[in-house]
Coordinates of C-alpha atoms and ligand atoms in Angstrom, one line a residue:
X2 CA 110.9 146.2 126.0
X3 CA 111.4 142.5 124.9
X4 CA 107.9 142.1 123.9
X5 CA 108.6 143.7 120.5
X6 CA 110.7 141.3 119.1
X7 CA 109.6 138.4 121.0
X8 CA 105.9 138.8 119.6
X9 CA 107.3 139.7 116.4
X10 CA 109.5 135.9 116.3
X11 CA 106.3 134.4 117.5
X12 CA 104.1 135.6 114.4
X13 CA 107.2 134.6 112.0
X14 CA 107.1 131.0 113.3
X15 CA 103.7 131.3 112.9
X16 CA 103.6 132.5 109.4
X17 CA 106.1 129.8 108.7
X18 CA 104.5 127.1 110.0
X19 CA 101.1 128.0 108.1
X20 CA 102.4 128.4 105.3
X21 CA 104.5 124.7 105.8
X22 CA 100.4 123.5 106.4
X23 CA 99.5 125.2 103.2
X24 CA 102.1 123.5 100.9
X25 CA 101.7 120.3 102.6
X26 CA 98.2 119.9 101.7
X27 CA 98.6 120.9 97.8
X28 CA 101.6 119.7 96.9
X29 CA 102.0 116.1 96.1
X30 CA 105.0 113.5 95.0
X31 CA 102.9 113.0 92.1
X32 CA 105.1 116.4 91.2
X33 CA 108.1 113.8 90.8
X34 CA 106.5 112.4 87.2
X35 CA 107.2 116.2 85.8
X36 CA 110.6 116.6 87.5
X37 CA 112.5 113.7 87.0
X38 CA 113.1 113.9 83.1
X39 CA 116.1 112.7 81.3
X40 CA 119.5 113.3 83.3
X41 CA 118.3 115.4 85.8
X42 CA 119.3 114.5 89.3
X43 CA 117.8 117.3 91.8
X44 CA 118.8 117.6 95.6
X45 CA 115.9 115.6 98.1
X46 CA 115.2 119.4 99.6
X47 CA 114.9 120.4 96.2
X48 CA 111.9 118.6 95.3
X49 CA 108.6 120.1 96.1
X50 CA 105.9 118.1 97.1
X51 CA 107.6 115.5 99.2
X52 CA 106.2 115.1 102.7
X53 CA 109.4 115.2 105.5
X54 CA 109.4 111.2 105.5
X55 CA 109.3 111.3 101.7
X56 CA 112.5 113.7 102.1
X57 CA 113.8 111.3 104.4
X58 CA 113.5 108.2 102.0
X59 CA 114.4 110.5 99.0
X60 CA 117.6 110.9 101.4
X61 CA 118.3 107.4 101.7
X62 CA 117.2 105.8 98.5
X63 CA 118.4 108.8 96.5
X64 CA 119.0 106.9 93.1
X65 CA 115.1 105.1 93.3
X66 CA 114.2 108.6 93.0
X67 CA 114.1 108.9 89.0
X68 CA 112.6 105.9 89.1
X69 CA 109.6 107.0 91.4
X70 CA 109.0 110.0 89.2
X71 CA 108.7 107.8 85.9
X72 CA 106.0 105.5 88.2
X73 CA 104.5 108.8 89.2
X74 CA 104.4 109.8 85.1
X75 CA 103.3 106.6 83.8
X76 CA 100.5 106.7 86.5
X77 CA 99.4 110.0 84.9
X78 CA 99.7 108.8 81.4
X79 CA 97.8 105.3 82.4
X80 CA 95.4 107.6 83.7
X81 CA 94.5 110.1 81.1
X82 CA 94.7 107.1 78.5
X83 CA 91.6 105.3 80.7
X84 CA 89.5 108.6 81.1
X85 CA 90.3 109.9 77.7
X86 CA 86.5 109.7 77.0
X87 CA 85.3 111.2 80.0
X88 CA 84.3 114.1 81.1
X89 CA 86.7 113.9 84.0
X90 CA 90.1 113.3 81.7
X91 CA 92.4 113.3 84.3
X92 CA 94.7 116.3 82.6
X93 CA 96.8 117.7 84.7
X94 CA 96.9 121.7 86.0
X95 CA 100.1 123.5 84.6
X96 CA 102.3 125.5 87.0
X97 CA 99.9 123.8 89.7
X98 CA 101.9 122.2 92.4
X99 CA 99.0 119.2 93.6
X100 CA 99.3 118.2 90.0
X101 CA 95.8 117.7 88.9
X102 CA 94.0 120.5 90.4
X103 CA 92.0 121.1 93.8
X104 CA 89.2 118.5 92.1
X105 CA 91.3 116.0 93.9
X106 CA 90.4 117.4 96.8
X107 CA 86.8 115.8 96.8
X108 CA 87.0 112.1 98.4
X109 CA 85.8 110.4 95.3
X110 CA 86.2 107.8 93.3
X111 CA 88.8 109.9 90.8
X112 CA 90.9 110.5 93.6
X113 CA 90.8 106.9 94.3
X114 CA 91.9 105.9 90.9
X115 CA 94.1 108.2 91.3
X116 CA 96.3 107.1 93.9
X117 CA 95.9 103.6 92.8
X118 CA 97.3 104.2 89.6
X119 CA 100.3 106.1 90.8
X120 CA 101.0 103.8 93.7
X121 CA 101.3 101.2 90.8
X122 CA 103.2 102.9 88.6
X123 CA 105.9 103.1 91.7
X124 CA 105.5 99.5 92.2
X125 CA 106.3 98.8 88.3
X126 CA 109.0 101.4 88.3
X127 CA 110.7 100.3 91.3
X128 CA 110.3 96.6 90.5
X129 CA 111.8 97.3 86.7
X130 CA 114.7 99.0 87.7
X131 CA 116.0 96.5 90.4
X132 CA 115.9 94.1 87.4
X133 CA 117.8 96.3 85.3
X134 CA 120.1 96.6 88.1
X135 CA 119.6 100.4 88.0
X136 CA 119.7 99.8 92.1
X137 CA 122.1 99.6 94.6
X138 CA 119.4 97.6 97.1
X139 CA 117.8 95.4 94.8
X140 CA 118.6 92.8 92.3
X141 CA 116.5 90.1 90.6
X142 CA 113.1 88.6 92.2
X143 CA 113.9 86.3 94.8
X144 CA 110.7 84.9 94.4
X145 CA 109.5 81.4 95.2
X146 CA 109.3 78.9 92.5
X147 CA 105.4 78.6 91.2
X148 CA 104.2 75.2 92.5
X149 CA 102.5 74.5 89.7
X150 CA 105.2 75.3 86.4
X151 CA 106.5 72.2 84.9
X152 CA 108.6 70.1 86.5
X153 CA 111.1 70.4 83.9
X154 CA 111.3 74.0 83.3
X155 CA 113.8 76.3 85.3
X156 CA 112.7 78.4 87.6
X157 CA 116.0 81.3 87.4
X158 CA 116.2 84.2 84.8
X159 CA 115.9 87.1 86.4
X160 CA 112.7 88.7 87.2
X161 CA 110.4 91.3 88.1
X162 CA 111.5 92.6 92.2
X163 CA 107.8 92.8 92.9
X164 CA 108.4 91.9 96.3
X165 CA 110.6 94.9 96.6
X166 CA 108.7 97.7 94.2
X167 CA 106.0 96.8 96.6
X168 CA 107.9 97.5 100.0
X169 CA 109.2 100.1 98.5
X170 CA 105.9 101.5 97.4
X171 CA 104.5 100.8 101.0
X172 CA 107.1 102.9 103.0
X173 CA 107.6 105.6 100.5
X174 CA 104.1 106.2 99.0
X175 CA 102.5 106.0 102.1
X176 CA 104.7 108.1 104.3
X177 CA 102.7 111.2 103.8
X178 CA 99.2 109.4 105.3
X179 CA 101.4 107.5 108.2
X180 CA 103.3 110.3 109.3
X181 CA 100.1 112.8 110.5
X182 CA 98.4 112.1 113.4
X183 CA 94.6 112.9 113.0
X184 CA 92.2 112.8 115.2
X185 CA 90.2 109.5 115.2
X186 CA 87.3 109.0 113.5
X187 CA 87.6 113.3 111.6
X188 CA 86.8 113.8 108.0
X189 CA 90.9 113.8 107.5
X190 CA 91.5 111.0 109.2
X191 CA 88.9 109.1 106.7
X192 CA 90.5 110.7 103.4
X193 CA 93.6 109.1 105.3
X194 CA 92.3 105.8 105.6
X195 CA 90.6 106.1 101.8
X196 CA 94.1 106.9 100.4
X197 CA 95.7 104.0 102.4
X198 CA 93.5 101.6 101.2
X199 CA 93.7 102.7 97.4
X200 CA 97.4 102.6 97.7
X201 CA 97.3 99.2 98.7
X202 CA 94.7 98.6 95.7
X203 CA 97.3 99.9 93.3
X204 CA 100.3 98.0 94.8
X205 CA 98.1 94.3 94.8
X206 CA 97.0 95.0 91.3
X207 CA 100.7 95.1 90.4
X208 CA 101.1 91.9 92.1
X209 CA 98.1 89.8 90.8
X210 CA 98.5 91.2 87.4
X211 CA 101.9 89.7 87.5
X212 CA 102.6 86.2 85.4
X213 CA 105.2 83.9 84.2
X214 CA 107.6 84.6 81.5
X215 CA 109.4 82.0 80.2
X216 CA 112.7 81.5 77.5
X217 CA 113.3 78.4 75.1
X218 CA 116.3 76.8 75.2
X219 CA 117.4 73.4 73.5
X220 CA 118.6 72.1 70.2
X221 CA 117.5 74.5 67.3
X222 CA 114.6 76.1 69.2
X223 CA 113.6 73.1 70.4
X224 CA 112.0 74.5 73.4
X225 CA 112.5 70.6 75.0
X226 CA 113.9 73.4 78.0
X227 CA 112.5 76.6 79.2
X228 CA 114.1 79.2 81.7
X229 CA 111.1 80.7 83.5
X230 CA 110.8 84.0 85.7
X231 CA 108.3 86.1 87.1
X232 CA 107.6 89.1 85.2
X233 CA 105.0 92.4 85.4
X234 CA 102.2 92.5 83.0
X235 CA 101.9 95.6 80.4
X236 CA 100.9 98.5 82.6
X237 CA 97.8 98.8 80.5
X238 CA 96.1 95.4 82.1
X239 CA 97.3 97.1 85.3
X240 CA 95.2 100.0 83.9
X241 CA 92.4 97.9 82.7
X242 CA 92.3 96.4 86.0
X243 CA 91.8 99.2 88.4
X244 CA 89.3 100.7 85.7
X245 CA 86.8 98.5 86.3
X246 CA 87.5 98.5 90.1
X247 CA 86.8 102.3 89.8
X248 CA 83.7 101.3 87.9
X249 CA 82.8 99.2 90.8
X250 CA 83.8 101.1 94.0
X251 CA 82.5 100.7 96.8
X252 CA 81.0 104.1 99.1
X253 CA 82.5 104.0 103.0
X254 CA 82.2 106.6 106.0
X255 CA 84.2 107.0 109.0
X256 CA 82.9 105.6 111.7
X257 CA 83.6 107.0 115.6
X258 CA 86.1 104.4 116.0
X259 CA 88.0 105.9 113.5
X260 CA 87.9 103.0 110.8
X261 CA 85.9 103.1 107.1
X262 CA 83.1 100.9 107.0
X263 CA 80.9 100.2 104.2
X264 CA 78.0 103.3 103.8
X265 CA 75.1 101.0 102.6
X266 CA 75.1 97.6 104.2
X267 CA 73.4 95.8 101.4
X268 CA 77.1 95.8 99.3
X269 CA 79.5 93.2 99.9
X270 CA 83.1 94.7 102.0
X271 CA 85.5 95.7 99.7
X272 CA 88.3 93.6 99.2
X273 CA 91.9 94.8 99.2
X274 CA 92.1 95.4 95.8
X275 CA 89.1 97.0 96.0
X276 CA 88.5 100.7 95.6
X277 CA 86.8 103.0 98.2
X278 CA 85.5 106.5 98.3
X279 CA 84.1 108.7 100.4
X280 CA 82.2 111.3 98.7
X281 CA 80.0 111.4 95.7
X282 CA 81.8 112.8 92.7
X283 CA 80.6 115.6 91.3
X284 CA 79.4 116.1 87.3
X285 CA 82.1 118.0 86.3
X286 CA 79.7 120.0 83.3
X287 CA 81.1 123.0 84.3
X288 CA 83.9 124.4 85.0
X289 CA 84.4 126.0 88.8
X290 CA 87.7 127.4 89.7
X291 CA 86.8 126.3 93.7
X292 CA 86.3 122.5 93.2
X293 CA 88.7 122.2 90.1
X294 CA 86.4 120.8 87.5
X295 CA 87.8 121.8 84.5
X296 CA 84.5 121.7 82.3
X297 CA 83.1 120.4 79.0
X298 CA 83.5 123.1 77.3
X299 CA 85.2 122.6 73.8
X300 CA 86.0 118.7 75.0
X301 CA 85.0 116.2 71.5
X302 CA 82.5 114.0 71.7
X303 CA 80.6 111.3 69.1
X304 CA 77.7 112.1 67.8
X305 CA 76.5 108.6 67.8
X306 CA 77.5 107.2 70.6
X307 CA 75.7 106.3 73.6
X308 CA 78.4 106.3 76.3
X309 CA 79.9 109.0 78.2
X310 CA 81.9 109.9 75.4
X311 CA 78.7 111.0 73.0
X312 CA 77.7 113.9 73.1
X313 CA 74.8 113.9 74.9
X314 CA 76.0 113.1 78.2
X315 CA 79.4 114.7 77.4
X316 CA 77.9 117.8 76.8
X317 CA 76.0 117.8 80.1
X318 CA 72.7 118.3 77.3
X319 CA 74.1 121.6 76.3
X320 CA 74.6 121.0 72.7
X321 CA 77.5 120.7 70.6
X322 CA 79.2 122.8 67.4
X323 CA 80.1 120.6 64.6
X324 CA 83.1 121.6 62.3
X325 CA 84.6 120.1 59.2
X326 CA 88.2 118.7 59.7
X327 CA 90.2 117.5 57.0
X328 CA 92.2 114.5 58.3
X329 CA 95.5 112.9 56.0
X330 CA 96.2 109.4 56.7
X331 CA 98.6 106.7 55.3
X332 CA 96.7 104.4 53.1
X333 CA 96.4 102.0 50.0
X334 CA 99.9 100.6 51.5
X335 CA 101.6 98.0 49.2
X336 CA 104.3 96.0 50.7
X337 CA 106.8 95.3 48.1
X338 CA 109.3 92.4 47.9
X339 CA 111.6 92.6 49.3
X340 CA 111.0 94.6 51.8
X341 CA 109.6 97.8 52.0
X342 CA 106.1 99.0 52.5
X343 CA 104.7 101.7 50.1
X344 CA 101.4 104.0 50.6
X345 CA 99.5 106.6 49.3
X346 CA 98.5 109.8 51.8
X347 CA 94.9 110.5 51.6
X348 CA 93.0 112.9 52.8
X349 CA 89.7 112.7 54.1
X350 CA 86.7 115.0 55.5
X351 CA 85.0 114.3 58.5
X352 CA 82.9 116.3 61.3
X353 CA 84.1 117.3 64.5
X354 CA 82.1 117.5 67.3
X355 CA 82.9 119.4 70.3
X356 CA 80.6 120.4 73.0
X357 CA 79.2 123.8 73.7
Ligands
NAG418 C1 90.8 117.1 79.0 O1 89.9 118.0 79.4 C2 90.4 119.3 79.4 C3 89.3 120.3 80.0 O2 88.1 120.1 79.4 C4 90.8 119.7 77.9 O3 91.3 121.0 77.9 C5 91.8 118.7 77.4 O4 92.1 118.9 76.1 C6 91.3 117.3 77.6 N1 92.3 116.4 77.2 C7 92.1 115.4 76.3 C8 93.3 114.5 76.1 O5 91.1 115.3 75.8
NAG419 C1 81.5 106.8 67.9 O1 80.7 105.9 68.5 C2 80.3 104.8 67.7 C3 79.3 103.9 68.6 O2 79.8 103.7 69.8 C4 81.6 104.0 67.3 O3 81.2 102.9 66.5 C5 82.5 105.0 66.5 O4 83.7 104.3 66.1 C6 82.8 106.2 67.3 N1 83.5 107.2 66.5 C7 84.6 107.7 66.8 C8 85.2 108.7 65.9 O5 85.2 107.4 67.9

């Protein structure tokens, strides 16, 4: 009787593998920005949420690896700081292991912001620290001098790696699309495709964003010499940036051939930096434990404004409860010479607004 135990190892590989499928799908690097904090130094296999070529980068590059998860948490941040208005906010789902909750799930535009975002922060992170020389494989920006910065100005200092954040970005954010093979032309292979391509959005706004620092130098801050260098802008105009690409993204399918193509022809292609999505979002008035959307419920809104944050389209129209909050405040500051500032606390009443 060998059947027993052979059928019996068969089912246990098959539980295992299923349940590898499972995690793979909900679990996400983004789970780096939460376990990376201060001095903390985990093992590559200890990290959940790392796809095997992930574990196999984390293996090799095992001291970028702090410096992914800050890219992965100033992604987050960036990104609840841009939706803080909205009813999507971006928050994050405790204890949940895709990070923000199955709403990411849906193809849309969030999800492209999303991984745009993220896949910037890594480019800033990564680029930062090989000029702080927190590396062992990267140093200062070898980058080309700007054709067009005065003649007499240096080009040295040492800059922003962007060339290498964005490499790095490139093999170790997009691992996890590259290393499944879907079949061509499936819904997965399309939410493949889309992630690619917002990737690559977040990585290029990194680069175009990007500008010129320069140093004086000369007699008495003379400035008759600058040192020059190229350096990342604040993340914010990173943020800024691919906000307004997610207010004007562009709609794509998969087509049989297995590439994304534009869903209405009357809009222009989308560029690289560009975002793409494949599936309407949806309102997200309500909350529903099977698509993710966290609700309205309870979120504030302004009673005079117009915008998504009032409370008329905040509230999805059901109404809102108005409570009285006492706020206190520095004010009346003096400055006094010399130097301090001095000021008063006040307190002041206003209403509350929060949505029913
Ligand atoms: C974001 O929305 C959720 C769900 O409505 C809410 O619990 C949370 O407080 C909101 N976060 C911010 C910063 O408004
Ligand atoms: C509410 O919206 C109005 C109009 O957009 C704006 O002027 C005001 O500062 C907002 N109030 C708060 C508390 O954000």
């Amino acid at each position: 009787m060998a059947h027993g135990p052979v059928a019996l190892g068969a089912l246990l590989l098959w539980i295992i593998i299923f349940q590898l499928q499972i995690e793979q799908t909900v679990q996400t690097w983004w789970n780096l920005g939460t376990l990376y904090l201060v001095g903390t130094q985990p093992l590559c296999s200890q990290l959940p949420g790392l796809s095997p070529g992930q574990i196999k980068m984390c293996q090799l590059y095992h001291d970028h690896m702090p410096s992914v998860g800050r890219g992965a948490r100033m992604g987050i941040q960036e990104c609840q700081w841009q939706f803080r208005h909205r009813r999507w906010n971006c928050s994050t789902v405790a204890g949940d292991m895709s990070v923000f909750g199955p709403v990411l799930n849906i193809a849309s535009r969030e999800a492209a912001f999303t991984h745009a975002i993220s896949t910037a922060g890594v480019v800033y992170s990564i680029s930062r620290s090989c000029k702080e020389g927190e590396l062992a494989n990267c140093g200062c920006s070898q980058e080309q001098r700007p054709s067009d910065l005065h003649r007499d100005w240096i080009w040295g200092g040492c800059g922003d790696n962007i060339e290498y954040g964005y490499r790095f970005a490139v093999n170790f954010v997009d691992s996890k699309e590259r290393e499944k093979n879907y079949k061509i032309g499936t819904i997965e292979q399309g939410r493949s495709l889309m992630n690619l391509h917002n990737n690559e959005a977040g990585r290029r706004a990194s680069y175009i964003t990007a500008r010129v620092a320069c140093k004086c130098h000369g007699v008495s801050g003379s400035c008759s010499l600058k040192t020059c260098w190229q350096q990342l802008a604040p993340f914010r105009d990173i943020g800024d940036l691919l906000k307004d690409k997610y207010n004007g993204a562009t709609e794509v399918k998969i087509n049989r051939r297995g590439k994304l193509q534009i869903a209405d022809p009357k809009f222009n292609l989308p560029t690289a930096v560009d975002l793409v999505y494949l599936d309407e979002s949806p309102d997200y008035c309500l909350s529903n434990p099977s698509t993710g959307s966290l609700g309205t419920r309870s979120r504030e809104c302004n009673k005079t404004s117009e915008g998504m944050d009032g409370c008329n389209l905040m509230c999805c129209g059901r109404g809102y409860n108005t409570q009285r909050a006492s706020i206190t405040e520095r004010c009346d500051c003096k400055f006094h010479w010399c130097c301090y500032v001095q000021c008063k606390t006040c307190t002041q009443e206003v209403d509350v607004h929060s949505c029913k």
